[in-house]
Amino acid sequence: MKALALFSGGLDSVLAMKLIIDQGIEVIAINVNTGFGATTSRDEHMKFMCEQIGAKLEILDLRDEYLDEVLFDPKYGYGKNFNPCIDCHGFMFRYTADLLKKYDAAFMISGEVVGQRPMSQRKDAMIQVQKLSEHDDLIVRPLCAKLLAPTKPEREGWINREKLLDISGRSRSRQLQLAKEIGLKDFEPPAGGCLLTEEKFSDRLRDFTKYTTMDKNDIDTLKAGRHLRLPDGAKLIIGRDKDDNEKLKNTTSDKYLRARVLDASGPFCLFDKTATISDKQLATNIIITYARTQKDKLYTVDFTDYQLQGQKFDSKDQLQQYFI
Ligand code: SF4
C-alpha cells in the first residue's frame, strides 16, 4: 500500500507522513511548486525532512497551471492578501491525484489541522477543498482525522483510524511534542514562506496585473529588488544587493531591458521595454541615484537598446512616491 502526501516542507506535513509511514505504508511526498514559495530554494531542506522519516520526494512544477487555473479567478476567493488558499489546496490535491496511477498509490494525505488557519483549515473549507480535488473520499488528514468523517482508506481498513490524531486549533504544542518524540531536526512552521500571504508581495502582484498579463517568467522578477511604478506606467526594478542583482540578471521575462550605470558601480536593474521618453529619463536619474555617484555630475545609463544621460536626485526621499 502506498500513499501520496501533499508536502509543503513544513512540520505538519512531515508529521502527517510519519503517522502513515508508521502504519507500514510507503509515502511519496509531492511538493507543488506554484512559483510563489519562498524566495530562496527549499529543495535541500525538503530532501532532508523526507530522509529523516523515510519518504520519497517529488517536486511538481505547476507554475503555468497555477496562473491559468487558480491565482486570478479562485472560486472561493482570497484570504487576507493574494492567497487563494482553498482553491490552491484543491488544485494541489487534484494534480497530486493524477499521480496516484503513476505511483500505484491508493490515497492521499496532507498535514492540515482543523482550525489552524483562518481560511483553508476550517472544517467547511476542508470540505470545499475535497470537492475541488475531485477525489474527496481519498483524502486523509492524519493529524486531525478523528475530528472528521472517516474516509475510504479508514473505512476499508487500509489504515487504522485509531492511530490517527485529533489535533485542532492554532496551538503548536502537540506537533512540537511529536517532533521531539521522533527526534526531528531543523523543521519549519507549516506552509512557511508562501509569498501570496504577504501584504507587500500581494501589493506588487496587484500592481503588476493592473498593467500587464502575467506568465511564469514574471514570477521571479516580482520576488527580487525594489519595485517602482513611474508616472506613465513603466516598471523599474532595482537590485538591492548581490543576490537580487543575480536574480534579476537571470530573468527569462521578455518584458524588460537590462539597465546599469556605465561610469560608476551600481545595482543591476530591469526596465520596461515599452516606457515613454519621460519615464525613460526619470528611470535614468533614479538608477543613477541608486549607484555610487556624485551630485551635479552627468552619468550614462545603458539600457541594452539605448543609452541615456542623467543626474542623481538630491535625496532618495523624492523617489518614495514611485515605490510599490
Ligand atoms: S498559503 Fe499559499 S501555498 Fe498555502 S494554500 Fe495558501 S496560497 Fe496555497
XYZ file of N, CA and C and ligand atoms in Angstrom, residues 66 83-85 88-89 92 194 197, ligand 1:
35
model
N -0.974 26.968 -12.314
C -1.423 27.776 -11.181
C -1.889 29.156 -11.654
N -3.809 35.411 -1.363
C -3.701 33.963 -1.175
C -5.044 33.248 -1.373
N -5.202 32.525 -2.472
C -6.452 31.795 -2.713
C -6.377 30.395 -2.109
N -6.265 30.317 -0.785
C -5.862 29.059 -0.141
C -6.778 27.870 -0.408
N -6.296 26.784 -3.895
C -4.911 26.321 -4.016
C -4.779 24.880 -3.499
N -5.359 24.614 -2.329
C -5.292 23.242 -1.801
C -6.021 22.257 -2.709
N -3.895 21.534 -5.667
C -2.759 20.653 -5.362
C -3.210 19.190 -5.231
N 4.995 31.193 1.954
C 4.163 31.468 0.771
C 4.017 32.983 0.629
N 0.728 35.198 0.913
C 0.125 35.602 2.196
C 0.747 36.905 2.710
S -0.575 29.657 1.884
Fe -0.005 29.801 -0.305
S 0.613 27.699 -0.845
Fe -0.523 27.562 1.069
S -2.625 27.156 0.430
Fe -2.444 29.378 0.683
S -1.972 30.120 -1.355
Fe -1.546 27.914 -1.377
